[in-house]
Amino acid sequence: MNEVEFYDLGQAPYQAVWDLQSAIQQRLVDEKLARRKQKLYKPGDESNDVLLFVEHPHVFTLGKSGDKAHLLKGLAELADIDAEFVEIDRGGDITYHGPGQIVGYPIFDMDRHFTDIHKYLRYLEEVVIRTCADFDIEAGRIEGLTGVWVGDEKICAMGIKCSRWVTMHGFALNVNTDLSYFDHIVPCGISNKEVTSLQEQLGKRVDEAHVKAQLLTHIEEVFDVDVAKVNSLPELDQQFSYLKHQEAKAASH
């Protein structure tokens, strides 16, 4: 069974975590190339897959295939709502990240699992569908659209990037999210659908720690992996040490 190293960053800025993902992805790619050139000889030299959880400050992100017109506010107006705008390298259109939303970034070497991106996205959707079911929310898919839906309302957006079959980016599950921020965009470029959250569906605030625990359980089930929480990652001990310190400081309060 493959082992996945899990690290919860707490709340962290989008750009810094994007850079962190890229560095982890590059490490896994570099190791894969080295294995192919027989420069790695011991199994212990091989890194595990990584899973990051994080909560971002208010930010709108636009995928490489997205339309900037789907941001309904001018860039100068974003400061009024304490938000920023970032154009990124994942697939998909525009979405929102913010407090009360659990963002999951699986950095998986799919050569260890299966090399099928559509299947990978369906697996991520299945993880979220099962998690919603744990809270008695019937969620599912809409044919032709990526993500997880409750009726016609999206509860979880998804967008990924894959390099040499190593993934990054992932999913954003609305838990206690301020849904009014979605009013400033055309979410995922879909104008005739609304968004929802666990909180809105249940009519009460939801324990985010419980949601994270259920997500981890279902990631283990769906991907047939063993998720192990780690205290650090090589990148967090090097160029991203400030993220580790920030997360530890947040946990102490």
Short mmCIF file of C-alpha atoms in Angstrom, two decimals:
data_model
loop_
_atom_site.label_atom_id
_atom_site.label_comp_id
_atom_site.label_asym_id
_atom_site.label_seq_id
_atom_site.Cartn_x
_atom_site.Cartn_y
_atom_site.Cartn_z
CA MET A 1 0.00 0.00 0.00
CA ASN A 2 1.33 3.44 -0.92
CA GLU A 3 1.91 5.89 1.92
CA VAL A 4 0.83 9.52 1.66
CA GLU A 5 2.49 12.13 3.87
CA PHE A 6 -0.17 14.53 5.15
CA TYR A 7 0.56 18.05 6.37
CA ASP A 8 -2.00 20.64 7.45
CA LEU A 9 -0.74 24.16 6.79
CA GLY A 10 -3.55 25.86 8.70
CA GLN A 11 -4.18 29.26 7.08
CA ALA A 12 -1.59 30.35 4.54
CA PRO A 13 -1.36 32.74 1.56
CA TYR A 14 -2.21 31.35 -1.85
CA GLN A 15 1.00 32.24 -3.69
CA ALA A 16 3.25 30.77 -1.01
CA VAL A 17 1.36 27.48 -1.02
CA TRP A 18 1.34 27.38 -4.82
CA ASP A 19 5.13 27.73 -4.73
CA LEU A 20 5.34 25.02 -2.07
CA GLN A 21 3.26 22.63 -4.18
CA SER A 22 5.45 23.32 -7.20
CA ALA A 23 8.59 22.55 -5.19
CA ILE A 24 7.18 19.26 -3.87
CA GLN A 25 5.96 18.29 -7.32
CA GLN A 26 9.42 19.03 -8.75
CA ARG A 27 11.05 16.87 -6.08
CA LEU A 28 8.84 13.91 -6.99
CA VAL A 29 9.44 14.46 -10.71
CA ASP A 30 13.19 14.73 -10.22
CA GLU A 31 13.23 11.50 -8.21
CA LYS A 32 11.20 9.72 -10.88
CA LEU A 33 13.65 10.82 -13.58
CA ALA A 34 16.58 9.77 -11.42
CA ARG A 35 15.03 6.33 -10.91
CA ARG A 36 14.67 5.94 -14.64
CA LYS A 37 18.35 6.77 -15.02
CA GLN A 38 19.13 4.35 -12.17
CA LYS A 39 20.58 7.06 -9.96
CA LEU A 40 18.42 5.95 -7.02
CA TYR A 41 19.32 2.53 -5.74
CA LYS A 42 17.58 2.13 -2.39
CA PRO A 43 13.79 2.11 -1.87
CA GLY A 44 14.32 4.38 1.12
CA ASP A 45 15.59 7.10 -1.21
CA GLU A 46 12.15 7.44 -2.76
CA SER A 47 9.79 10.08 -1.37
CA ASN A 48 6.14 9.38 -0.64
CA ASP A 49 3.19 11.16 -2.17
CA VAL A 50 2.12 14.29 -0.29
CA LEU A 51 -1.27 15.69 0.71
CA LEU A 52 -1.62 19.28 1.90
CA PHE A 53 -4.66 20.81 3.59
CA VAL A 54 -4.87 24.58 3.84
CA GLU A 55 -7.29 27.46 4.35
CA HIS A 56 -6.49 30.51 2.24
CA PRO A 57 -7.26 34.17 2.88
CA HIS A 58 -9.76 35.61 0.37
CA VAL A 59 -8.43 34.99 -3.14
CA PHE A 60 -9.85 34.50 -6.64
CA THR A 61 -7.80 32.21 -8.87
CA LEU A 62 -8.10 31.90 -12.64
CA GLY A 63 -7.06 28.70 -14.41
CA LYS A 64 -5.07 28.73 -17.63
CA SER A 65 -8.18 28.04 -19.74
CA GLY A 66 -10.30 30.62 -17.90
CA ASP A 67 -11.76 33.96 -18.94
CA LYS A 68 -10.70 37.02 -16.93
CA ALA A 69 -14.11 38.53 -17.68
CA HIS A 70 -15.54 36.03 -15.19
CA LEU A 71 -14.08 38.20 -12.42
CA LEU A 72 -16.93 40.67 -11.97
CA LYS A 73 -14.96 43.20 -9.91
CA GLY A 74 -12.15 45.40 -11.15
CA LEU A 75 -8.73 44.49 -9.78
CA ALA A 76 -8.56 47.82 -7.95
CA GLU A 77 -11.82 46.99 -6.14
CA LEU A 78 -10.56 43.74 -4.63
CA ALA A 79 -8.86 45.55 -1.76
CA ASP A 80 -12.31 46.69 -0.62
CA ILE A 81 -13.24 43.05 0.09
CA ASP A 82 -9.76 42.04 1.37
CA ALA A 83 -9.23 39.78 -1.63
CA GLU A 84 -6.57 39.23 -4.26
CA PHE A 85 -6.55 37.82 -7.77
CA VAL A 86 -4.02 35.26 -9.03
CA GLU A 87 -3.70 33.74 -12.50
CA ILE A 88 -2.44 30.18 -12.10
CA ASP A 89 -1.40 27.08 -14.02
CA ARG A 90 -4.18 24.63 -13.17
CA GLY A 91 -7.00 23.64 -15.46
CA GLY A 92 -10.44 25.18 -15.14
CA ASP A 93 -11.81 28.69 -14.95
CA ILE A 94 -12.18 31.07 -12.02
CA THR A 95 -12.94 30.10 -8.45
CA TYR A 96 -12.77 31.51 -4.94
CA HIS A 97 -10.80 30.38 -1.90
CA GLY A 98 -11.26 31.78 1.56
CA PRO A 99 -11.76 31.20 5.28
CA GLY A 100 -14.09 28.33 6.15
CA GLN A 101 -13.13 26.40 3.04
CA ILE A 102 -10.98 23.25 3.18
CA VAL A 103 -8.57 23.14 0.26
CA GLY A 104 -6.84 19.85 -0.46
CA TYR A 105 -3.71 19.59 -2.60
CA PRO A 106 -2.76 15.97 -3.40
CA ILE A 107 0.72 15.84 -4.91
CA PHE A 108 0.58 12.26 -6.15
CA ASP A 109 2.84 10.38 -8.52
CA MET A 110 0.10 8.73 -10.57
CA ASP A 111 2.53 6.09 -11.82
CA ARG A 112 1.99 4.62 -8.35
CA HIS A 113 -1.79 4.55 -8.84
CA PHE A 114 -3.10 4.81 -12.42
CA THR A 115 -2.30 7.13 -15.31
CA ASP A 116 -5.76 8.43 -16.10
CA ILE A 117 -6.54 12.08 -15.25
CA HIS A 118 -10.31 11.72 -15.74
CA LYS A 119 -10.33 8.76 -13.37
CA TYR A 120 -8.25 10.76 -10.89
CA LEU A 121 -10.80 13.59 -10.90
CA ARG A 122 -13.64 11.10 -10.43
CA TYR A 123 -11.76 9.65 -7.44
CA LEU A 124 -11.39 13.11 -5.89
CA GLU A 125 -15.09 13.70 -6.46
CA GLU A 126 -15.88 10.37 -4.81
CA VAL A 127 -13.88 11.37 -1.73
CA VAL A 128 -15.97 14.53 -1.35
CA ILE A 129 -19.27 12.76 -2.14
CA ARG A 130 -18.59 10.25 0.65
CA THR A 131 -17.61 13.04 3.02
CA CYS A 132 -20.85 14.89 2.34
CA ALA A 133 -22.76 11.65 2.98
CA ASP A 134 -21.15 11.50 6.44
CA PHE A 135 -23.08 14.70 7.18
CA ASP A 136 -26.31 13.34 5.64
CA ILE A 137 -25.91 15.50 2.55
CA GLU A 138 -26.68 13.80 -0.76
CA ALA A 139 -24.05 15.07 -3.16
CA GLY A 140 -23.12 13.87 -6.62
CA ARG A 141 -21.88 14.70 -10.09
CA ILE A 142 -23.36 16.54 -13.04
CA GLU A 143 -22.49 15.01 -16.40
CA GLY A 144 -19.96 17.09 -18.30
CA LEU A 145 -19.04 19.23 -15.29
CA THR A 146 -16.15 18.69 -12.89
CA GLY A 147 -16.69 18.99 -9.15
CA VAL A 148 -19.27 17.91 -6.59
CA TRP A 149 -22.82 19.18 -6.53
CA VAL A 150 -25.82 19.20 -4.22
CA GLY A 151 -28.65 19.39 -6.71
CA ASP A 152 -27.64 22.23 -9.04
CA GLU A 153 -25.41 23.92 -6.46
CA LYS A 154 -21.66 23.31 -6.40
CA ILE A 155 -20.25 22.44 -3.00
CA CYS A 156 -16.72 21.54 -4.14
CA ALA A 157 -14.67 22.90 -7.02
CA MET A 158 -11.71 21.07 -8.56
CA GLY A 159 -8.81 21.93 -10.82
CA ILE A 160 -5.46 20.21 -11.26
CA LYS A 161 -2.15 20.32 -13.05
CA CYS A 162 -0.14 17.22 -13.92
CA SER A 163 3.56 17.13 -14.86
CA ARG A 164 5.12 13.78 -15.82
CA TRP A 165 2.11 12.20 -14.09
CA VAL A 166 2.73 14.04 -10.79
CA THR A 167 -0.33 16.06 -9.76
CA MET A 168 -0.76 19.37 -7.95
CA HIS A 169 -3.64 21.71 -7.10
CA GLY A 170 -6.81 19.80 -6.19
CA PHE A 171 -10.17 20.47 -4.54
CA ALA A 172 -11.86 23.21 -2.52
CA LEU A 173 -14.74 22.10 -0.28
CA ASN A 174 -17.05 24.81 1.04
CA VAL A 175 -17.60 24.12 4.73
CA ASN A 176 -18.27 27.37 6.63
CA THR A 177 -17.47 29.56 3.63
CA ASP A 178 -18.81 33.10 3.17
CA LEU A 179 -20.68 32.36 -0.03
CA SER A 180 -21.22 36.05 -0.81
CA TYR A 181 -17.68 36.13 -2.23
CA PHE A 182 -18.87 33.95 -5.10
CA ASP A 183 -21.13 36.86 -6.13
CA HIS A 184 -18.01 38.62 -7.42
CA ILE A 185 -17.26 35.94 -10.04
CA VAL A 186 -18.91 33.58 -12.49
CA PRO A 187 -17.89 30.46 -10.54
CA CYS A 188 -15.95 28.05 -12.77
CA GLY A 189 -17.31 30.03 -15.73
CA ILE A 190 -20.80 28.55 -15.24
CA SER A 191 -23.41 31.30 -15.13
CA ASN A 192 -26.56 29.24 -14.50
CA LYS A 193 -25.46 27.39 -11.35
CA GLU A 194 -25.18 28.46 -7.71
CA VAL A 195 -22.79 27.46 -4.92
CA THR A 196 -23.48 26.00 -1.50
CA SER A 197 -21.64 24.81 1.60
CA LEU A 198 -21.96 22.24 4.35
CA GLN A 199 -23.02 25.04 6.68
CA GLU A 200 -25.75 26.23 4.34
CA GLN A 201 -27.04 22.71 3.79
CA LEU A 202 -27.13 21.87 7.50
CA GLY A 203 -28.21 25.26 8.81
CA LYS A 204 -25.40 25.38 11.34
CA ARG A 205 -21.66 25.84 11.60
CA VAL A 206 -19.71 22.65 10.95
CA ASP A 207 -16.65 21.37 12.82
CA GLU A 208 -13.90 21.70 10.22
CA ALA A 209 -11.59 19.28 12.07
CA HIS A 210 -14.28 16.62 11.73
CA VAL A 211 -14.62 17.31 8.01
CA LYS A 212 -10.86 17.00 7.54
CA ALA A 213 -10.84 13.68 9.40
CA GLN A 214 -13.57 12.32 7.14
CA LEU A 215 -11.80 13.52 4.02
CA LEU A 216 -8.63 11.71 5.11
CA THR A 217 -10.58 8.52 5.80
CA HIS A 218 -12.13 8.55 2.35
CA ILE A 219 -8.86 9.40 0.60
CA GLU A 220 -7.45 6.25 2.17
CA GLU A 221 -10.46 4.22 1.04
CA VAL A 222 -10.81 5.54 -2.49
CA PHE A 223 -7.12 5.68 -3.41
CA ASP A 224 -6.19 2.61 -1.34
CA VAL A 225 -3.39 4.44 0.48
CA ASP A 226 -2.20 4.91 4.03
CA VAL A 227 -2.29 8.58 5.04
CA ALA A 228 0.28 9.42 7.71
CA LYS A 229 0.45 12.85 9.34
CA VAL A 230 3.97 14.26 9.31
CA ASN A 231 5.53 17.05 11.35
CA SER A 232 7.40 18.54 8.43
CA LEU A 233 8.41 18.20 4.79
CA PRO A 234 11.84 18.82 3.24
CA GLU A 235 10.61 22.02 1.59
CA LEU A 236 9.23 23.33 4.90
CA ASP A 237 12.64 22.89 6.51
CA GLN A 238 14.27 24.80 3.67
CA GLN A 239 12.91 27.58 1.48
CA PHE A 240 9.38 27.49 2.95
CA SER A 241 10.30 27.38 6.65
CA TYR A 242 8.21 30.50 7.30
CA LEU A 243 5.06 28.56 6.34
CA LYS A 244 5.85 25.91 8.93
CA HIS A 245 6.43 28.54 11.59
CA GLN A 246 3.24 30.36 10.63
CA GLU A 247 1.20 27.16 10.89
CA ALA A 248 2.72 26.30 14.29
CA LYS A 249 2.01 29.82 15.56
CA ALA A 250 -1.63 29.60 14.42
CA ALA A 251 -2.06 26.21 16.13
CA SER A 252 -0.82 27.64 19.45
CA HIS A 253 -3.55 30.27 19.59
#
